[in-house]
């Protein structure tokens, strides 16, 4: 990758360290995967299975397994919600963005933008997204590679000048969206059914961020951030007090093995990691 340590790339690699998160904010990382944000107090991930990522799930702080479109948290439970490389994978963006606003007071969304997707299409991405004057303009893809002409040219790989421009200017090819109280968005084709994404092989991992990172510098920076977070003695979180039924948002009862919603008459496994992906009727 040309220009590995260009100024643009170094700035990009350090961007996670400068999110506007106050020291007293309770922070959720949605889709935290194998590299959760150092400032996050609680982690949410859908899958444990390594087939969905290159590295094992990191659960070094309170962690919940759940669908990001049905998060098991109370309204406004978090002061800040981080979502790196999540939105582009979701074929019901309205549900996801409404959930972020329901459970969070403010946050940050990062995703490859529509220009990225036309130049380097990813089969596991279902959306094309742009930030236009503070509003997310979202277009559902009709297939993995909907632009037959441009998608097939592979100009970033085959043309050196395009390769250098693309990898040395990551900010031009990503959306970085900061929000407070409200996420402004519009889905241009809400009628499109994008369920084709369900047929994509689950082991096609998303390596977008890694391709744009000055990896040695990034690794060092993240290690320092983690040490700093530990030195601050990350707060003890009462996870149970934050949880709610993902279906009706009612309070949950709990025992040694389950979280239970008496209204929906369902229960969710509590151990080894609270799992809200599947429920049991009782």
mmCIF file of N, CA and C in Angstrom, residues 168-214:
data_model
loop_
_atom_site.group_PDB
_atom_site.id
_atom_site.type_symbol
_atom_site.label_atom_id
_atom_site.label_comp_id
_atom_site.label_asym_id
_atom_site.label_seq_id
_atom_site.Cartn_x
_atom_site.Cartn_y
_atom_site.Cartn_z
ATOM 1 N N UNK A 168 -4.141 6.952 0.393
ATOM 2 C CA UNK A 168 -3.539 8.070 1.112
ATOM 3 C C UNK A 168 -4.553 9.113 1.558
ATOM 4 N N UNK A 169 -5.830 8.918 1.216
ATOM 5 C CA UNK A 169 -6.858 9.905 1.556
ATOM 6 C C UNK A 169 -8.093 9.232 2.146
ATOM 7 N N UNK A 170 -7.924 8.523 3.250
ATOM 8 C CA UNK A 170 -9.050 7.769 3.812
ATOM 9 C C UNK A 170 -10.239 8.633 4.204
ATOM 10 N N UNK A 171 -10.007 9.867 4.630
ATOM 11 C CA UNK A 171 -11.117 10.719 5.054
ATOM 12 C C UNK A 171 -12.083 11.007 3.911
ATOM 13 N N UNK A 172 -11.569 10.993 2.673
ATOM 14 C CA UNK A 172 -12.434 11.257 1.517
ATOM 15 C C UNK A 172 -13.351 10.084 1.196
ATOM 16 N N UNK A 173 -13.033 8.921 1.716
ATOM 17 C CA UNK A 173 -13.768 7.711 1.344
ATOM 18 C C UNK A 173 -14.516 7.078 2.526
ATOM 19 N N UNK A 174 -14.680 7.858 3.581
ATOM 20 C CA UNK A 174 -15.430 7.390 4.738
ATOM 21 C C UNK A 174 -16.381 8.477 5.222
ATOM 22 N N UNK A 175 -17.454 8.048 5.853
ATOM 23 C CA UNK A 175 -18.344 8.936 6.584
ATOM 24 C C UNK A 175 -17.922 8.920 8.050
ATOM 25 N N UNK A 176 -17.757 10.099 8.618
ATOM 26 C CA UNK A 176 -17.528 10.249 10.060
ATOM 27 C C UNK A 176 -18.636 11.164 10.574
ATOM 28 N N UNK A 177 -19.610 10.582 11.234
ATOM 29 C CA UNK A 177 -20.819 11.311 11.603
ATOM 30 C C UNK A 177 -20.950 11.398 13.124
ATOM 31 N N UNK A 178 -20.910 12.630 13.631
ATOM 32 C CA UNK A 178 -21.091 12.896 15.052
ATOM 33 C C UNK A 178 -22.526 13.373 15.275
ATOM 34 N N UNK A 179 -23.187 12.830 16.287
ATOM 35 C CA UNK A 179 -24.570 13.234 16.530
ATOM 36 C C UNK A 179 -24.830 13.468 18.012
ATOM 37 N N UNK A 180 -25.817 14.293 18.286
ATOM 38 C CA UNK A 180 -26.272 14.544 19.640
ATOM 39 C C UNK A 180 -27.780 14.711 19.615
ATOM 40 N N UNK A 181 -28.466 13.923 20.402
ATOM 41 C CA UNK A 181 -29.925 13.928 20.509
ATOM 42 C C UNK A 181 -30.640 13.339 19.294
ATOM 43 N N UNK A 182 -30.124 13.600 18.096
ATOM 44 C CA UNK A 182 -30.829 13.168 16.887
ATOM 45 C C UNK A 182 -29.849 12.780 15.789
ATOM 46 N N UNK A 183 -30.161 11.702 15.082
ATOM 47 C CA UNK A 183 -29.432 11.318 13.872
ATOM 48 C C UNK A 183 -30.294 11.694 12.678
ATOM 49 N N UNK A 184 -29.825 12.614 11.883
ATOM 50 C CA UNK A 184 -30.576 13.015 10.695
ATOM 51 C C UNK A 184 -30.209 12.073 9.549
ATOM 52 N N UNK A 185 -31.205 11.425 8.984
ATOM 53 C CA UNK A 185 -30.927 10.480 7.906
ATOM 54 C C UNK A 185 -32.114 10.353 6.965
ATOM 55 N N UNK A 186 -31.838 9.875 5.768
ATOM 56 C CA UNK A 186 -32.877 9.597 4.771
ATOM 57 C C UNK A 186 -32.461 8.373 3.980
ATOM 58 N N UNK A 187 -33.358 7.403 3.868
ATOM 59 C CA UNK A 187 -33.130 6.226 3.031
ATOM 60 C C UNK A 187 -33.801 6.503 1.689
ATOM 61 N N UNK A 188 -33.011 6.536 0.634
ATOM 62 C CA UNK A 188 -33.530 6.958 -0.675
ATOM 63 C C UNK A 188 -34.433 5.921 -1.331
ATOM 64 N N UNK A 189 -34.263 4.649 -0.994
ATOM 65 C CA UNK A 189 -35.078 3.598 -1.608
ATOM 66 C C UNK A 189 -35.561 2.600 -0.551
ATOM 67 N N UNK A 190 -36.381 3.062 0.403
ATOM 68 C CA UNK A 190 -36.810 2.193 1.504
ATOM 69 C C UNK A 190 -37.622 0.983 1.049
ATOM 70 N N UNK A 191 -38.171 1.070 -0.150
ATOM 71 C CA UNK A 191 -38.990 -0.036 -0.658
ATOM 72 C C UNK A 191 -38.169 -1.246 -1.082
ATOM 73 N N UNK A 192 -36.860 -1.050 -1.293
ATOM 74 C CA UNK A 192 -36.013 -2.148 -1.773
ATOM 75 C C UNK A 192 -35.803 -3.188 -0.669
ATOM 76 N N UNK A 193 -36.031 -4.437 -1.004
ATOM 77 C CA UNK A 193 -35.734 -5.538 -0.100
ATOM 78 C C UNK A 193 -34.300 -5.996 -0.359
ATOM 79 N N UNK A 194 -33.442 -5.780 0.637
ATOM 80 C CA UNK A 194 -32.021 -6.108 0.468
ATOM 81 C C UNK A 194 -31.652 -7.399 1.172
ATOM 82 N N UNK A 195 -32.565 -8.343 1.201
ATOM 83 C CA UNK A 195 -32.299 -9.607 1.892
ATOM 84 C C UNK A 195 -31.257 -10.471 1.196
ATOM 85 N N UNK A 196 -30.797 -10.069 0.035
ATOM 86 C CA UNK A 196 -29.726 -10.816 -0.627
ATOM 87 C C UNK A 196 -28.491 -10.927 0.271
ATOM 88 N N UNK A 197 -28.334 -9.978 1.194
ATOM 89 C CA UNK A 197 -27.172 -9.997 2.076
ATOM 90 C C UNK A 197 -27.151 -11.262 2.932
ATOM 91 N N UNK A 198 -28.318 -11.856 3.180
ATOM 92 C CA UNK A 198 -28.384 -13.058 4.014
ATOM 93 C C UNK A 198 -27.770 -14.274 3.330
ATOM 94 N N UNK A 199 -27.543 -14.178 2.028
ATOM 95 C CA UNK A 199 -26.965 -15.301 1.288
ATOM 96 C C UNK A 199 -25.458 -15.172 1.097
ATOM 97 N N UNK A 200 -24.878 -14.082 1.599
ATOM 98 C CA UNK A 200 -23.437 -13.879 1.493
ATOM 99 C C UNK A 200 -22.739 -14.729 2.550
ATOM 100 N N UNK A 201 -21.637 -15.349 2.169
ATOM 101 C CA UNK A 201 -20.899 -16.215 3.087
ATOM 102 C C UNK A 201 -20.528 -15.453 4.351
ATOM 103 N N UNK A 202 -20.777 -16.053 5.506
ATOM 104 C CA UNK A 202 -20.559 -15.354 6.764
ATOM 105 C C UNK A 202 -19.084 -15.163 7.084
ATOM 106 N N UNK A 203 -18.194 -15.874 6.413
ATOM 107 C CA UNK A 203 -16.775 -15.742 6.742
ATOM 108 C C UNK A 203 -16.064 -14.697 5.887
ATOM 109 N N UNK A 204 -16.842 -13.875 5.171
ATOM 110 C CA UNK A 204 -16.231 -12.785 4.411
ATOM 111 C C UNK A 204 -16.038 -11.602 5.350
ATOM 112 N N UNK A 205 -14.937 -11.583 6.049
ATOM 113 C CA UNK A 205 -14.701 -10.571 7.074
ATOM 114 C C UNK A 205 -14.489 -9.196 6.453
ATOM 115 N N UNK A 206 -14.847 -8.190 7.229
ATOM 116 C CA UNK A 206 -14.698 -6.805 6.806
ATOM 117 C C UNK A 206 -13.321 -6.299 7.245
ATOM 118 N N UNK A 207 -12.467 -5.964 6.287
ATOM 119 C CA UNK A 207 -11.106 -5.521 6.629
ATOM 120 C C UNK A 207 -10.871 -4.078 6.206
ATOM 121 N N UNK A 208 -11.954 -3.323 6.063
ATOM 122 C CA UNK A 208 -11.860 -1.945 5.613
ATOM 123 C C UNK A 208 -10.880 -1.137 6.455
ATOM 124 N N UNK A 209 -11.095 -1.089 7.753
ATOM 125 C CA UNK A 209 -10.287 -0.232 8.611
ATOM 126 C C UNK A 209 -8.824 -0.612 8.562
ATOM 127 N N UNK A 210 -8.534 -1.916 8.550
ATOM 128 C CA UNK A 210 -7.151 -2.361 8.562
ATOM 129 C C UNK A 210 -6.410 -1.909 7.315
ATOM 130 N N UNK A 211 -7.098 -1.813 6.187
ATOM 131 C CA UNK A 211 -6.430 -1.411 4.962
ATOM 132 C C UNK A 211 -5.988 0.050 5.006
ATOM 133 N N UNK A 212 -6.632 0.834 5.831
ATOM 134 C CA UNK A 212 -6.319 2.252 5.897
ATOM 135 C C UNK A 212 -5.453 2.633 7.087
ATOM 136 N N UNK A 213 -5.082 1.679 7.915
ATOM 137 C CA UNK A 213 -4.333 2.011 9.110
ATOM 138 C C UNK A 213 -2.826 1.914 8.890
ATOM 139 N N UNK A 214 -2.083 2.858 9.482
ATOM 140 C CA UNK A 214 -0.641 2.669 9.626
ATOM 141 C C UNK A 214 -0.488 1.703 10.788
#
